[in-house]
PDB file of C-alpha atoms and ligand atoms in Angstrom:
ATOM      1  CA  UNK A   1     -10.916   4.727 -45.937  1.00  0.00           C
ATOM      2  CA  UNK A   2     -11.351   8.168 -47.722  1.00  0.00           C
ATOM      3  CA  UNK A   3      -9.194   9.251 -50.433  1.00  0.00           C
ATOM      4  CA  UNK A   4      -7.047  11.734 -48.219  1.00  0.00           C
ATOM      5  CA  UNK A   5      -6.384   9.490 -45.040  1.00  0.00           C
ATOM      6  CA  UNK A   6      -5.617   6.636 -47.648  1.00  0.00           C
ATOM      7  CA  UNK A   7      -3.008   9.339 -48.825  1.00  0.00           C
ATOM      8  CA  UNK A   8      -1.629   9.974 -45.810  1.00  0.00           C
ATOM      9  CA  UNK A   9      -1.057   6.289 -44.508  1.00  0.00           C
ATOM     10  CA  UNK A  10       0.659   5.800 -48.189  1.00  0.00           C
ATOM     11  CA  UNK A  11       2.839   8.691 -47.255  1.00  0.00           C
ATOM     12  CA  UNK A  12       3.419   7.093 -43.628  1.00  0.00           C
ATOM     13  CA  UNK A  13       4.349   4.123 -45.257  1.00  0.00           C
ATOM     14  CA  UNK A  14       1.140   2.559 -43.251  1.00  0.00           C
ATOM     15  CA  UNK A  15      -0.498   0.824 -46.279  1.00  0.00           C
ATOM     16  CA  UNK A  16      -3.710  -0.755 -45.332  1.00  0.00           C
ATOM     17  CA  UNK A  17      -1.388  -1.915 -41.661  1.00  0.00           C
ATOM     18  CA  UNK A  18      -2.562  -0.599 -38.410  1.00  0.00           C
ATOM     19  CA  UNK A  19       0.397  -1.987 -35.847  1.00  0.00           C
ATOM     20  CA  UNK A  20       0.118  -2.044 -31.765  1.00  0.00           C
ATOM     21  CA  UNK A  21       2.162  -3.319 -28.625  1.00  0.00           C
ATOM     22  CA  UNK A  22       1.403  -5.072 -26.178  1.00  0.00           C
ATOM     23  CA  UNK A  23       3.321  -6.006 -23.102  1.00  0.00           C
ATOM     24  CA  UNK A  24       3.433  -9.565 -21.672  1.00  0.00           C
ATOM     25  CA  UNK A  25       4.497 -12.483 -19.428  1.00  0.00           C
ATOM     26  CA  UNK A  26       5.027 -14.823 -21.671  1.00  0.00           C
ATOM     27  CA  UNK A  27       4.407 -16.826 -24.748  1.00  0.00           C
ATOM     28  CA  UNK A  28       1.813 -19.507 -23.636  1.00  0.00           C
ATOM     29  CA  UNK A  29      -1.535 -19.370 -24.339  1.00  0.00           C
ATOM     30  CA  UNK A  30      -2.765 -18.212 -20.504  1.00  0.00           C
ATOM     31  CA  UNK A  31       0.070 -15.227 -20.619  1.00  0.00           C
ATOM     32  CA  UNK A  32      -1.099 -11.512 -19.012  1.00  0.00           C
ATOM     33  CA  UNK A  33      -1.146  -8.946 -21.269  1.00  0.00           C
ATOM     34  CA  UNK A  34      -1.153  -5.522 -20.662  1.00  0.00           C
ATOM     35  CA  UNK A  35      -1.627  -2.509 -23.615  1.00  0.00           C
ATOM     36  CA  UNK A  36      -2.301  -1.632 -26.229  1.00  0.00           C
ATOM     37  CA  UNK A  37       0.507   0.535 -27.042  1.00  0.00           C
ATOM     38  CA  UNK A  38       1.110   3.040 -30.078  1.00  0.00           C
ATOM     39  CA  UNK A  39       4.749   2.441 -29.729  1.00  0.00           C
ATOM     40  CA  UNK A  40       6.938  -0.151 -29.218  1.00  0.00           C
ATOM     41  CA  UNK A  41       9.084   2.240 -26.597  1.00  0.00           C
ATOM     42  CA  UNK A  42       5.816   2.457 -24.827  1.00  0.00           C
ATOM     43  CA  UNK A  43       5.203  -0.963 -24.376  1.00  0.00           C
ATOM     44  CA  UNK A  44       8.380  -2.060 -23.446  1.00  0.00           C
ATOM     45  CA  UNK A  45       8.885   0.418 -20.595  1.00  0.00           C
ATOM     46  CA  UNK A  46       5.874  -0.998 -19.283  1.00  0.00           C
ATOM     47  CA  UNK A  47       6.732  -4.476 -19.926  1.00  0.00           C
ATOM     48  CA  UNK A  48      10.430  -3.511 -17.982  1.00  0.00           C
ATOM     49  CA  UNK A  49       7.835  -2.003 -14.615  1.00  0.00           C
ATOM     50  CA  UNK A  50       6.169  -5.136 -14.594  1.00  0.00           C
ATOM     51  CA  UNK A  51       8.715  -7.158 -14.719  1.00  0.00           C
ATOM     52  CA  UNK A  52       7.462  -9.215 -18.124  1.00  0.00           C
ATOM     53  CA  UNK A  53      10.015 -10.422 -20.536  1.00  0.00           C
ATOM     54  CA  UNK A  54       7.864 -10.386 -24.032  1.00  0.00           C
ATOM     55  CA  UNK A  55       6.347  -7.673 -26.003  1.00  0.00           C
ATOM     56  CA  UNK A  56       3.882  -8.470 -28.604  1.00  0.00           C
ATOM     57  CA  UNK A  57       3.441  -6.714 -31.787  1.00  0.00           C
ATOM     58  CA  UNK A  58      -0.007  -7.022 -33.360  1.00  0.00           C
ATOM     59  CA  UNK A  59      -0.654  -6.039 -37.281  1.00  0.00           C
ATOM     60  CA  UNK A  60      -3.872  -5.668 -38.534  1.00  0.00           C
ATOM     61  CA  UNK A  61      -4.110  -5.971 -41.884  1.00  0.00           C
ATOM     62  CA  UNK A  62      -7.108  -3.387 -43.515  1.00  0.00           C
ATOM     63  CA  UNK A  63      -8.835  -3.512 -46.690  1.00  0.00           C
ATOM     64  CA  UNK A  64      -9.660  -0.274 -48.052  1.00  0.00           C
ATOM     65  CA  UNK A  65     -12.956  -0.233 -46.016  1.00  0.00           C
ATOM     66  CA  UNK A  66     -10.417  -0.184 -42.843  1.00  0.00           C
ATOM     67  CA  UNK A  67     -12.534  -3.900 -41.920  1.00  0.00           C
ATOM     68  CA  UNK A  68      -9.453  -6.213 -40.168  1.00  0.00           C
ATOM     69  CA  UNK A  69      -8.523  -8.727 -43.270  1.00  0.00           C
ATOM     70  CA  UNK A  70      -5.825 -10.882 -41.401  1.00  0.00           C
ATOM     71  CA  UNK A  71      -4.173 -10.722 -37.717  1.00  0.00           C
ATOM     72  CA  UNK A  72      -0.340 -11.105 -37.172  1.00  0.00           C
ATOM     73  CA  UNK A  73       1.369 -10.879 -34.055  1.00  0.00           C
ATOM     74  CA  UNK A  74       4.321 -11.518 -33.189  1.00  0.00           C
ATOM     75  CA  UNK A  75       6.602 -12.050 -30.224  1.00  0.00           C
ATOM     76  CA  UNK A  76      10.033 -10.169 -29.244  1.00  0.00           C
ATOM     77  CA  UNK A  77      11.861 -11.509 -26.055  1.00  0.00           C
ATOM     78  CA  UNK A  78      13.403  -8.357 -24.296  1.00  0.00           C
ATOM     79  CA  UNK A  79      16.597  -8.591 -23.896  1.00  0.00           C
ATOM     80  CA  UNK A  80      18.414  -8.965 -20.275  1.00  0.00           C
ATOM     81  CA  UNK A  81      14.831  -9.362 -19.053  1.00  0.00           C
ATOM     82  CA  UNK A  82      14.844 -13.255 -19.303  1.00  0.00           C
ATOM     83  CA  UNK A  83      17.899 -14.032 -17.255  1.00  0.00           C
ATOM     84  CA  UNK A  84      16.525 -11.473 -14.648  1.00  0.00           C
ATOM     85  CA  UNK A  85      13.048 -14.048 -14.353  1.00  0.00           C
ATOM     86  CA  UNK A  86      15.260 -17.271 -14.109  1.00  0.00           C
ATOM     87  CA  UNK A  87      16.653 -15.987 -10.934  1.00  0.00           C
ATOM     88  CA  UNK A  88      13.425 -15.363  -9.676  1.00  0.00           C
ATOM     89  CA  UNK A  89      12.507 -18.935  -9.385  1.00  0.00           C
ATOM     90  CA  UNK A  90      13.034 -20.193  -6.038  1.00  0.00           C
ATOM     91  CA  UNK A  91      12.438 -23.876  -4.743  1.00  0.00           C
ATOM     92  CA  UNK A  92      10.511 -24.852  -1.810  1.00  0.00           C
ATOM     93  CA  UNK A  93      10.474 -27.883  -0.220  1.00  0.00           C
ATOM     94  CA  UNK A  94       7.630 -29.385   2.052  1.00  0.00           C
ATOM     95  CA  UNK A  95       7.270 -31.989   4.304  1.00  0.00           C
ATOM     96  CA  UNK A  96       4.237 -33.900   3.295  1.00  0.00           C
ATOM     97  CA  UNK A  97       3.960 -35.906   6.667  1.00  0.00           C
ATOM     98  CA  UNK A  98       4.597 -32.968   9.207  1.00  0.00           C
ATOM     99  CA  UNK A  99       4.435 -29.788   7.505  1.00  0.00           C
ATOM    100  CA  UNK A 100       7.723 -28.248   8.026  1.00  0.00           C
ATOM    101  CA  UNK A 101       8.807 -26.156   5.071  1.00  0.00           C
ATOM    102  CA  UNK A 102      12.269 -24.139   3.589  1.00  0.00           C
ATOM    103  CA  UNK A 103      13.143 -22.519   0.687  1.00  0.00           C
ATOM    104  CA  UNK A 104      16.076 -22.416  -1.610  1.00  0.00           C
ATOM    105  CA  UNK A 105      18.167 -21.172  -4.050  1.00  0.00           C
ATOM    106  CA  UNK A 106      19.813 -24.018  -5.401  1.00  0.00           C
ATOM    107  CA  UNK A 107      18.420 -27.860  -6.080  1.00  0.00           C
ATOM    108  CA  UNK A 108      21.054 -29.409  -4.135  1.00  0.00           C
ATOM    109  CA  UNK A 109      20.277 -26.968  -1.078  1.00  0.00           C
ATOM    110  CA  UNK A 110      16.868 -28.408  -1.356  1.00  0.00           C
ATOM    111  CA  UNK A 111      17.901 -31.954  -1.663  1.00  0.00           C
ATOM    112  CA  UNK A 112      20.712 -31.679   1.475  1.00  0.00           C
ATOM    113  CA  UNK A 113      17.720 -30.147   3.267  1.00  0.00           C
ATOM    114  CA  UNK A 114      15.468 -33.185   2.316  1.00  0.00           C
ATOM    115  CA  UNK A 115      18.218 -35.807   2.730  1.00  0.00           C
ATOM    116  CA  UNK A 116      18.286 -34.667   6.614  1.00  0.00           C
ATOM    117  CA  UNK A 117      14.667 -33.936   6.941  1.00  0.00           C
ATOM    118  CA  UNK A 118      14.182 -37.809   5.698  1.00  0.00           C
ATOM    119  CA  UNK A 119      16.776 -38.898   7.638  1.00  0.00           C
ATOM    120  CA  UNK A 120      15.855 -37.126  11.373  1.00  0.00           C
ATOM    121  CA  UNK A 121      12.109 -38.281  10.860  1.00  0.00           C
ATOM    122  CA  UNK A 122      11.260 -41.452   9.628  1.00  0.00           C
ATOM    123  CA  UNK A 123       9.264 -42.256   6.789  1.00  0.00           C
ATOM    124  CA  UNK A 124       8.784 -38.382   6.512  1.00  0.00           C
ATOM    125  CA  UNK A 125       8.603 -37.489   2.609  1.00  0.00           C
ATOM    126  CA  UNK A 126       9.737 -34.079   1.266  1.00  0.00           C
ATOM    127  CA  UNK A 127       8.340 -32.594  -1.498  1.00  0.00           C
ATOM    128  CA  UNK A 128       9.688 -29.610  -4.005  1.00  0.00           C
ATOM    129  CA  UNK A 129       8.202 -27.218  -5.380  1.00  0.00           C
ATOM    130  CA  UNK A 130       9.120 -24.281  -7.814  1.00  0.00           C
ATOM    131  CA  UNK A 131       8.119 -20.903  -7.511  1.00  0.00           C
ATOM    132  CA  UNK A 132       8.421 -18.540 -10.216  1.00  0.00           C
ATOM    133  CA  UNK A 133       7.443 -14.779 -10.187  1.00  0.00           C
ATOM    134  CA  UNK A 134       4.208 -14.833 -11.685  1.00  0.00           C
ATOM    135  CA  UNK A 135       3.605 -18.084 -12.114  1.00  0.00           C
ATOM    136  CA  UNK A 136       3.082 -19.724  -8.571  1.00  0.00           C
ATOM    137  CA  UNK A 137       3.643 -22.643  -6.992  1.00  0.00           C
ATOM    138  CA  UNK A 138       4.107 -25.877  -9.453  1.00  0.00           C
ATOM    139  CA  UNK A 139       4.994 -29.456  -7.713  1.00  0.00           C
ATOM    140  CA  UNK A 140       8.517 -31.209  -9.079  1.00  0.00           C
ATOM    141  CA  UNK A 141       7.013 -34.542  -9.199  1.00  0.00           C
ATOM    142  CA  UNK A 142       9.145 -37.738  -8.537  1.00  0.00           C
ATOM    143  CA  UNK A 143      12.651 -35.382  -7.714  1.00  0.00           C
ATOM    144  CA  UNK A 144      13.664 -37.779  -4.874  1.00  0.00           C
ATOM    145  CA  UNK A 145      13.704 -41.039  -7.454  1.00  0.00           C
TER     146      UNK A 145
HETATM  147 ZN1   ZN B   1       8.471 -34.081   8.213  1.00  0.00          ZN
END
């Protein structure tokens, strides 16, 4: 870094730090990512289009070459944007024996649906699923006991 821009990010308070957003999913390991971003208003209108509940700040930290040193990110949840995902996850249930599927809002929907499914057809077996935005289908295993 020459003399003047090594000024100038001293005067920006930007010592040796380069800082970008990203937008994303989630936490885990597997999450989508979208960015970078210069700004953290940037990133988290984007993340609020997509629907994603996390931004993700990443620091660099630069030696006075400007060569990355160490890498910091960090997570913010966005707020109101969590709730809004939970009610996105809907439940499915599927007969394993005949095919015949529903979907619901609420477990015990699913599991009054199920009871009668079970009950009309014999030795029929339900199974639930969860769907959340994003995410897919994933299999509640063992829900009927
Ligand atoms: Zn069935």
């Amino acid at each position: 870094m020459g003399i003047l821009s090594r000024l100038r990010s001293l005067a920006m308070g930007m010592d040796y730090k380069e800082t970008f957003w990203m937008a994303c999913d989630s936490t885990e390991q597997l999450r989508a990512e979208y960015g970078p971003f210069h700004t953290r208003v940037e990133a988290e209108a984007e993340a609020r289009r997509l629907g994603f509940s996390y931004l993700l700040r990443y620091e660099h930290m630069l030696d006075e070459n400007e060569e990355i040193q160490e890498v910091r990110c960090i997570f913010l949840e966005l707020p109101g944007t969590v709730t809004a995902e939970v009610a996105l996850i809907s439940l499915h249930t599927r007969c394993a024996t005949c095919g015949v599927s529903a979907t619901h809002d609420k477990a015990w929907q699913a599991e009054v649906w199920a009871d009668i499914h079970e009950f009309e057809n014999s030795r029929h077996r339900v199974r639930l699923f969860e769907h959340a935005r994003g995410k897919g289908l994933k299999e509640i295993a063992g829900w009927r006991g």
